[in-house]
GROMACS .gro file of C-alpha atoms in nm:
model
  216
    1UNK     CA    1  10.837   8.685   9.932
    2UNK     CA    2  10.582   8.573  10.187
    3UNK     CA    3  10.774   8.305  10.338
    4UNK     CA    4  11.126   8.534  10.372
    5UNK     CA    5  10.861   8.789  10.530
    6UNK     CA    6  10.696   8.541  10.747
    7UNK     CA    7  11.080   8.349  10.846
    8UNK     CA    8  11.177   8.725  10.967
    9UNK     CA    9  10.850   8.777  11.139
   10UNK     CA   10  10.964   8.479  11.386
   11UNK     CA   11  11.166   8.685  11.585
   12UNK     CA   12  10.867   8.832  11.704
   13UNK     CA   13  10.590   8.553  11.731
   14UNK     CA   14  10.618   8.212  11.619
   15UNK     CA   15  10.362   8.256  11.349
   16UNK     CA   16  10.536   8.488  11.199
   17UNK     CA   17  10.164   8.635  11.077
   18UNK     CA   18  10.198   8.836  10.785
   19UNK     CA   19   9.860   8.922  10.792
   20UNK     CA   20   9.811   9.060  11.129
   21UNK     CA   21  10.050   9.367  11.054
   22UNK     CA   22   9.868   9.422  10.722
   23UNK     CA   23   9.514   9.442  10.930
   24UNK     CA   24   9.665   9.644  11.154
   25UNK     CA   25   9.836   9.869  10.978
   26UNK     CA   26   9.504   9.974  10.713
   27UNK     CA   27   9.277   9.955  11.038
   28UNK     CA   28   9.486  10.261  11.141
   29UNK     CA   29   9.425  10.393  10.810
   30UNK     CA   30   9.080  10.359  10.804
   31UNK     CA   31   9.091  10.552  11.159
   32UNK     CA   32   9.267  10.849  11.086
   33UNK     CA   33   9.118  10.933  10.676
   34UNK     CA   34   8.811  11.179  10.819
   35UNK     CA   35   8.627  10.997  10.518
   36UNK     CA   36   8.607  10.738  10.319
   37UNK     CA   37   8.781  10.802   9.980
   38UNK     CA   38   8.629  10.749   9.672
   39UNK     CA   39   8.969  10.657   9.502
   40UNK     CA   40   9.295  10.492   9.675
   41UNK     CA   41   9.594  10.414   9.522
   42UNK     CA   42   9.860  10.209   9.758
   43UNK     CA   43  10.170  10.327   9.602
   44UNK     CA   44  10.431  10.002   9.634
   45UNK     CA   45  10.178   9.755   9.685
   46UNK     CA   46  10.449   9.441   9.633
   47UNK     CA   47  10.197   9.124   9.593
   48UNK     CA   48   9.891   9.253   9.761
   49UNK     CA   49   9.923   9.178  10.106
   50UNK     CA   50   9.772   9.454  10.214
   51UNK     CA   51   9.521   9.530   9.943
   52UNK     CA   52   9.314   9.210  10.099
   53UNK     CA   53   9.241   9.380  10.423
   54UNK     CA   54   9.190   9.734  10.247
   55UNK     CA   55   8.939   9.608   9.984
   56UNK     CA   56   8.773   9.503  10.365
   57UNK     CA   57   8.746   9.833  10.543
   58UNK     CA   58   8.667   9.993  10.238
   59UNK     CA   59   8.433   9.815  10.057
   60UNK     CA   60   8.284  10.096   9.833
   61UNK     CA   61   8.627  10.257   9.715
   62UNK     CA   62   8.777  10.273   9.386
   63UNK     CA   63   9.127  10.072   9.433
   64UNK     CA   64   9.449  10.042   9.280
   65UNK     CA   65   9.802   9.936   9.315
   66UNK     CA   66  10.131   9.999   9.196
   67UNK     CA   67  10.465   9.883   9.222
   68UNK     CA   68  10.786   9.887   9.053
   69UNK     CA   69  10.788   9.492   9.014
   70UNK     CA   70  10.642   9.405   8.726
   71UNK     CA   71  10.649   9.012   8.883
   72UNK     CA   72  10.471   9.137   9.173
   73UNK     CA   73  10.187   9.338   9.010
   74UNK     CA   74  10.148   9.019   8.807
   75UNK     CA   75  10.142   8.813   9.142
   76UNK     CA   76   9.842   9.075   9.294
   77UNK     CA   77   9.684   9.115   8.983
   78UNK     CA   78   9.605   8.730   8.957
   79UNK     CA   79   9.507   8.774   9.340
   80UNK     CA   80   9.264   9.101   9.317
   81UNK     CA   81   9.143   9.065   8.941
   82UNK     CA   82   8.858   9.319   9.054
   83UNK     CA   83   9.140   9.645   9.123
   84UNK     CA   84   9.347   9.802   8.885
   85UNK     CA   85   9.726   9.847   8.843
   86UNK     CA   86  10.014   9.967   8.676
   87UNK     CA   87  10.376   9.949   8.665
   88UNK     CA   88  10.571  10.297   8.840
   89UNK     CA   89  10.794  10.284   8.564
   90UNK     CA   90  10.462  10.320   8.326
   91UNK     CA   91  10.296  10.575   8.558
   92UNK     CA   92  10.310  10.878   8.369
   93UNK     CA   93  10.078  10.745   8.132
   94UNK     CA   94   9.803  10.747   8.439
   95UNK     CA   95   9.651  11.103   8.392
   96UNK     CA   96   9.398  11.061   8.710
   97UNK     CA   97   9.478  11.116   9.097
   98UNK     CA   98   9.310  10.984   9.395
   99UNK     CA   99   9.130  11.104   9.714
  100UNK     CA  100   9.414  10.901   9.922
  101UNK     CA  101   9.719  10.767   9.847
  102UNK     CA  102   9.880  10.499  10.103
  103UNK     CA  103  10.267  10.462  10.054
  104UNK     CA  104  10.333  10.185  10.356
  105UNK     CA  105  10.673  10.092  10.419
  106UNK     CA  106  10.820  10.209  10.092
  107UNK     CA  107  11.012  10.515  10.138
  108UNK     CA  108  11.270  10.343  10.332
  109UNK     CA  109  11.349  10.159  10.028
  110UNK     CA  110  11.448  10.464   9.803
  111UNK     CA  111  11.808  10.590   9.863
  112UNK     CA  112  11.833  10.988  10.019
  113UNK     CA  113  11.893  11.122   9.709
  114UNK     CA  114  11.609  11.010   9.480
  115UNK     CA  115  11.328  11.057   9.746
  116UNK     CA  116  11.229  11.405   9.661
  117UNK     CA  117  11.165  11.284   9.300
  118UNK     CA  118  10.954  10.985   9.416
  119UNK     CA  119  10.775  11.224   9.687
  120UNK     CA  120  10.691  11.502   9.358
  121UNK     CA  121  10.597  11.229   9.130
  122UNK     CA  122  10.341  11.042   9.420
  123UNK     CA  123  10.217  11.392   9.521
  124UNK     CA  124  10.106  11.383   9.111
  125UNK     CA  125   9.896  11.116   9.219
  126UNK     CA  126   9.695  11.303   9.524
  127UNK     CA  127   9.431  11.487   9.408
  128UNK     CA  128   9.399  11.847   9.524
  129UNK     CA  129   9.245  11.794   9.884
  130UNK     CA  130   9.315  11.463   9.926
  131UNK     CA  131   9.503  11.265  10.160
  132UNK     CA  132   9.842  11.108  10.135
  133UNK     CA  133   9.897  10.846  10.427
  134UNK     CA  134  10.299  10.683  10.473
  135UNK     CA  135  10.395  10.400  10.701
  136UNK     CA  136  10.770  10.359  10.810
  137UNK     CA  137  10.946  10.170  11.052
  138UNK     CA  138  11.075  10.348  11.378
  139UNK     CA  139  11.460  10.340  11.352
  140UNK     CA  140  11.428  10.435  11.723
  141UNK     CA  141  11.280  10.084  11.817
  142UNK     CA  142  11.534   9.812  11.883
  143UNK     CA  143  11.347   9.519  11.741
  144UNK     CA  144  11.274   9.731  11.429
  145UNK     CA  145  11.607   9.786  11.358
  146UNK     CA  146  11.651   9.385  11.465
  147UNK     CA  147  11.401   9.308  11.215
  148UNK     CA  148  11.551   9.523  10.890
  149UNK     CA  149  11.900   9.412  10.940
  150UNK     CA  150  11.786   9.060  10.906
  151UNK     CA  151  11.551   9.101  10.615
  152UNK     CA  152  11.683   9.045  10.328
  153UNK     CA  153  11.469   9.279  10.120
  154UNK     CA  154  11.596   9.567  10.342
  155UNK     CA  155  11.942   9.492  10.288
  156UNK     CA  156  11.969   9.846  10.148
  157UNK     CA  157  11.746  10.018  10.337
  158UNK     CA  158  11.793  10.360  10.476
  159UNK     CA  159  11.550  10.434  10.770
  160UNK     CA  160  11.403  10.783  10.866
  161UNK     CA  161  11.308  10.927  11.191
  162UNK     CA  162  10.986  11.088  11.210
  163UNK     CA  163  11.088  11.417  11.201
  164UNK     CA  164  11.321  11.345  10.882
  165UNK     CA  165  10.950  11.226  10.678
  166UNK     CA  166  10.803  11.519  10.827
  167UNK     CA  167  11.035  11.768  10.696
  168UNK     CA  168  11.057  11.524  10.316
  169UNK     CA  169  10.675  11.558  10.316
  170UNK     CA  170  10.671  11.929  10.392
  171UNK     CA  171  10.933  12.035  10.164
  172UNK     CA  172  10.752  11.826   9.885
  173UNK     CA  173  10.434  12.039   9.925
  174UNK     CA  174  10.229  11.794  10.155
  175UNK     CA  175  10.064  11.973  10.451
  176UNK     CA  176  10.121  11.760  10.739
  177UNK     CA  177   9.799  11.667  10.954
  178UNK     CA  178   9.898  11.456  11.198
  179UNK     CA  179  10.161  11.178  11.311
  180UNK     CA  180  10.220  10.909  11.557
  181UNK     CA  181  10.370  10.625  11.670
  182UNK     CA  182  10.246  10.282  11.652
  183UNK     CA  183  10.284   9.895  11.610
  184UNK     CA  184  10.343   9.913  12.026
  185UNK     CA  185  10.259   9.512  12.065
  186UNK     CA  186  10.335   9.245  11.851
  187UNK     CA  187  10.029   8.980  11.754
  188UNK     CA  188  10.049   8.747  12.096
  189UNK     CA  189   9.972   9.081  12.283
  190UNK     CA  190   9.681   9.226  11.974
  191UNK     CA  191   9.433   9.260  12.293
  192UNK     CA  192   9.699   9.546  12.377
  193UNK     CA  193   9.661   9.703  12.065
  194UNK     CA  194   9.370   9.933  12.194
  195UNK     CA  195   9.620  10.104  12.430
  196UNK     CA  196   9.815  10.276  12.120
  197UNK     CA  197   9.654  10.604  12.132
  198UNK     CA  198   9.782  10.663  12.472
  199UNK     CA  199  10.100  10.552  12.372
  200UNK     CA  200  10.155  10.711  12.037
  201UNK     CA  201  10.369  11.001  12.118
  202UNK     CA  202  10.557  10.790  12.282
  203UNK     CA  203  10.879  10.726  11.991
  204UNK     CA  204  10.930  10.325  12.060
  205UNK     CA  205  10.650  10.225  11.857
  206UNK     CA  206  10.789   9.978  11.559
  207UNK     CA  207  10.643  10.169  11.296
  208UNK     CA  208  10.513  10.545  11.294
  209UNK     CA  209  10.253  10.719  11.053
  210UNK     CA  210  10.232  11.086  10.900
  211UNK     CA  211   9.888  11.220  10.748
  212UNK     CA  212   9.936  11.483  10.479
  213UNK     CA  213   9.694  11.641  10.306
  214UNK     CA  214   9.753  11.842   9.939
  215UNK     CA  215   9.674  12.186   9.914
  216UNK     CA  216   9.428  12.274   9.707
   0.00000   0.00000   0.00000
């Protein structure tokens, strides 16, 4: 998985660095949640490759991951034996929810027509109160949509504008705190990265974020 990632990456750096989107991506979370959660549940984690960096920025939360892989919740499980998971397919059995919920890069994934079920059945997850966070890629950004016609594992993929995740997250009972644009720089230009906040209403950013919050 890594190395199909990391041969796509290439058309933006050489390195191909999986890792510096990961950072990047849960610094940004750990800059918009007003607190830090007790409880987070990254909803699609794949392998793990961003449960590394959050297990960094939030050292004294309660993590755990699921996916609908069962070989990749094997692969993060052997990786982060210290955080729990479980299988989506499995998830009803999970009677708990979480102060945050991350769902990065996943909804793109789900066809039109199944994404209010997945939305209703992750907005089980989200505690009364708590925060729901989702990363997608910018369909609006040329390299993005570079990038997902030559990834394999997006072969399917459907992309939504910002405004269509907006009106999925409202319609599925999320109250909708904030959203921007981001991902402005790719890693050779990182030192740029400090920039985004003037830039994010700008709509060319390669990914975008919405944070929702569930009414009590």
């Amino acid at each position: 998985y890594n190395e199909l990632m990391e041969k796509n990456l290439r058309i933006l750096a050489p390195s191909g660095n999986i890792s510096y989107f990961a950072r990047h991506k849960i610094s940004i979370l750990k800059k918009i949640l007003p607190e830090n959660p007790r409880s987070l549940l990254e909803y699609g984690c794949g392998i793990g490759n961003n449960l590394f960096f959050i297990s960094q920025f939030f050292p004294d939360t309660e993590i755990w991951g699921c996916d609908t892989s069962e070989k990749s919740i094997e692969v993060a499980r052997n990786q982060f034996p210290d955080i729990q998971f479980f299988l989506i397919s499995e998830g009803e059995k999970l009677s708990r929810q979480f102060d945050c919920v991350l769902v990065g890069d996943v909804i793109h994934h789900i066809p039109s027509d199944q994404r209010d079920y997945y939305l209703q059945r992750i907005n089980e997850y989200v505690r009364p109160g708590g925060h729901c966070v989702f990363f997608e890629h910018n369909p609006y950004n040329p390299l993005t949509r570079l990038l997902v016609s030559t990834c394999p594992f997006d072969e399917y993929a459907e992309l939504l504008t910002l405004g269509q995740m907006r009106d999925l997250l409202t319609t599925n009972r999320l109250k909708i705190i904030d959203s921007k644009y981001c991902f402005f720089f790719p890693e050779f230009l990182k030192s740029l990265d400090r920039f985004e906040d003037y830039l994010s209403k700008i709509p060319l950013g390669g990914k975008y974020y919405v944070l929702a919050i569930k009414n009590p």
